[in-house]
Rosetta silent file (secondary structure, phi, psi, omega in degrees, C-alpha in Angstrom):
SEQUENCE: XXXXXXXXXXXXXXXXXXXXXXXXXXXXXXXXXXXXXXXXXXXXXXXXXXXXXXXXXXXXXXXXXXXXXXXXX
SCORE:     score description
SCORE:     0.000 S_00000001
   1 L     0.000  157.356 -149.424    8.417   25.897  -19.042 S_00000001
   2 L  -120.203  177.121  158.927    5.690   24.298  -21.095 S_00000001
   3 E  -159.077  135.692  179.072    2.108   25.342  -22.150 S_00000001
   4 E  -141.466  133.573 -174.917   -0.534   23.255  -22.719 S_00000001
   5 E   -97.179  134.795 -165.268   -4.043   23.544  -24.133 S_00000001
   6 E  -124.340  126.075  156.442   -6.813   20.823  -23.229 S_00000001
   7 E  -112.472  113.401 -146.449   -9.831   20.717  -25.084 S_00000001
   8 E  -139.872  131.131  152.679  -13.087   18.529  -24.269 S_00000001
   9 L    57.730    8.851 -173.804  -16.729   19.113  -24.862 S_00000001
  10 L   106.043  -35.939  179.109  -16.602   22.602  -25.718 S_00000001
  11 E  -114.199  143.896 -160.063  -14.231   23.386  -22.798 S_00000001
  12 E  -104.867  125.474 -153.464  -11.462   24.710  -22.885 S_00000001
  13 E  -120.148  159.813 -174.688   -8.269   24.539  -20.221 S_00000001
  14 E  -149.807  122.562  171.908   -5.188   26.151  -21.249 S_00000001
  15 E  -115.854  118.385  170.811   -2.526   25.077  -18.471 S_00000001
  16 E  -124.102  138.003  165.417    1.478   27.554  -18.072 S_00000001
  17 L   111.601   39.395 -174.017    4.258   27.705  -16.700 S_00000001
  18 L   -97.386  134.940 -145.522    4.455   23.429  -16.602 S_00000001
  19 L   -78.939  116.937  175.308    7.865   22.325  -15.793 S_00000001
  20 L  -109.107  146.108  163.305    9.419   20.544  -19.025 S_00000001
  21 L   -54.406  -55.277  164.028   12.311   18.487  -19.526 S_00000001
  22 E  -153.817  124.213  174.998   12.793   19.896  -22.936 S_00000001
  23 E   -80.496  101.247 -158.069   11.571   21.633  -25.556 S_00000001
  24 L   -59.932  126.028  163.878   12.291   20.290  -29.415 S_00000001
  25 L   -30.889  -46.922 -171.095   14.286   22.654  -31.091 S_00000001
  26 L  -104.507  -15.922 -175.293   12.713   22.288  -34.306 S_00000001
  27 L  -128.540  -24.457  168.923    8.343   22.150  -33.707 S_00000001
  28 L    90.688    3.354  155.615    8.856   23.779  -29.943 S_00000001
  29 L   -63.185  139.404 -171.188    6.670   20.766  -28.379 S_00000001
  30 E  -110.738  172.487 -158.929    7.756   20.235  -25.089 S_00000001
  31 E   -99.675  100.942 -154.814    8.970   17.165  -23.373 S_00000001
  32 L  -116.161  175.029  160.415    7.415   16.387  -19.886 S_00000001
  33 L  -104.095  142.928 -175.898    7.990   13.851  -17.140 S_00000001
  34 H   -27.426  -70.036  161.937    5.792   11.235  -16.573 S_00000001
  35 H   -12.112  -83.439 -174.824    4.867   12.438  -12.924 S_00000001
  36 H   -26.247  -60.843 -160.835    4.386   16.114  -14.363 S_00000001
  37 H   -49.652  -51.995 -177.326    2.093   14.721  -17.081 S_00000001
  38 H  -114.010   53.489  174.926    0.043   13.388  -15.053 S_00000001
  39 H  -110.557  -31.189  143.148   -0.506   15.660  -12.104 S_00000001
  40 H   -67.373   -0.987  155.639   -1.880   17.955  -14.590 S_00000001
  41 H   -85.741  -37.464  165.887   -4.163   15.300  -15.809 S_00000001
  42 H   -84.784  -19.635  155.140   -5.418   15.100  -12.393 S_00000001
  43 H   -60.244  -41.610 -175.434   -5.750   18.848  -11.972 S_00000001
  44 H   -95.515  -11.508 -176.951   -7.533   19.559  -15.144 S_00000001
  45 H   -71.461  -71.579 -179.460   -9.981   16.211  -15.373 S_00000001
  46 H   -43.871   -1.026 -179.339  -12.404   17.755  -12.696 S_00000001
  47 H   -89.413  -26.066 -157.581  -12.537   20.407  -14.416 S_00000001
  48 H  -107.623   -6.811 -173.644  -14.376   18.561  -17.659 S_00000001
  49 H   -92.425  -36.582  154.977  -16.166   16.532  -15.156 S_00000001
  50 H   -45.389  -57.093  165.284  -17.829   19.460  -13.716 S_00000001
  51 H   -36.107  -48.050  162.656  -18.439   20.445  -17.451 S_00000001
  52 L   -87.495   -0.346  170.758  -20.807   17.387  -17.413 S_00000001
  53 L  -130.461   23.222  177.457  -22.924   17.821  -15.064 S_00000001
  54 L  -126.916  177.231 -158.424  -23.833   21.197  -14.790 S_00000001
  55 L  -121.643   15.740 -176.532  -25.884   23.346  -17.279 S_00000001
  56 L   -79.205 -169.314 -145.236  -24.260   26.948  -16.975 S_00000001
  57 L  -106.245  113.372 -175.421  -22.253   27.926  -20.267 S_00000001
  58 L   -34.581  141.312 -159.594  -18.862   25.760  -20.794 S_00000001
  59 L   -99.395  160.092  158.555  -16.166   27.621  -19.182 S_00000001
  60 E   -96.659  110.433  170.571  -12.494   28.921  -20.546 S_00000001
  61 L   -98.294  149.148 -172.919   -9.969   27.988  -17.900 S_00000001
  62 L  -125.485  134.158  156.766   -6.381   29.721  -17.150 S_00000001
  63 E  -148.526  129.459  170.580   -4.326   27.965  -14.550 S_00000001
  64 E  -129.104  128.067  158.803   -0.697   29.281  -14.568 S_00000001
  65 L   -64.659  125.755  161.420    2.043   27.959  -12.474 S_00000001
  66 L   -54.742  159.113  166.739    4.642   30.732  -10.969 S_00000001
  67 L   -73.093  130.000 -173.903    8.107   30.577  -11.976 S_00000001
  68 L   -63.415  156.182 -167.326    9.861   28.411   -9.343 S_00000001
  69 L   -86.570  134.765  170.123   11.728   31.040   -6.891 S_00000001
  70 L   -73.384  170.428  175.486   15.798   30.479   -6.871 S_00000001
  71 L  -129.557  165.976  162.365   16.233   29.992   -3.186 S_00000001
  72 L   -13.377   99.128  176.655   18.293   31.691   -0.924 S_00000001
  73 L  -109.830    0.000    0.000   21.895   30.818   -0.327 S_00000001
């Protein structure tokens, strides 16, 4: 599981719990799949888009993904 921080404009998105391929051993960045990458680019863009057109005070966003469930055998 991954973490990732997005920063734009003042706002800030901090996205956890993102599924990774891998995580390098040596700097701890992690390694996503393509998909992944960008379904959290399409989660978090509306968020910065919102950011531009409204006049309250840029927000700090949390969005954490649960730990997938084992299932059931």
């Amino acid at each position: 599981m991954a973490t990732q921080v997005f920063r734009r404009d003042g706002v800030t998105v901090t996205v956890t719990g993102i599924p990774a391929v891998s995580i390098c051993p040596y700097c701890g960045n992690a390694v996503l799949d393509w998909a992944v990458a960008q379904q959290v680019e399409e989660l978090i863009h509306p968020l910065f888009q919102w950011a531009e057109t409204h006049t309250l005070p840029k927000p700090i966003v949390t969005i954490t993904f649960p730990e997938p469930q084992a299932l059931a055998a």
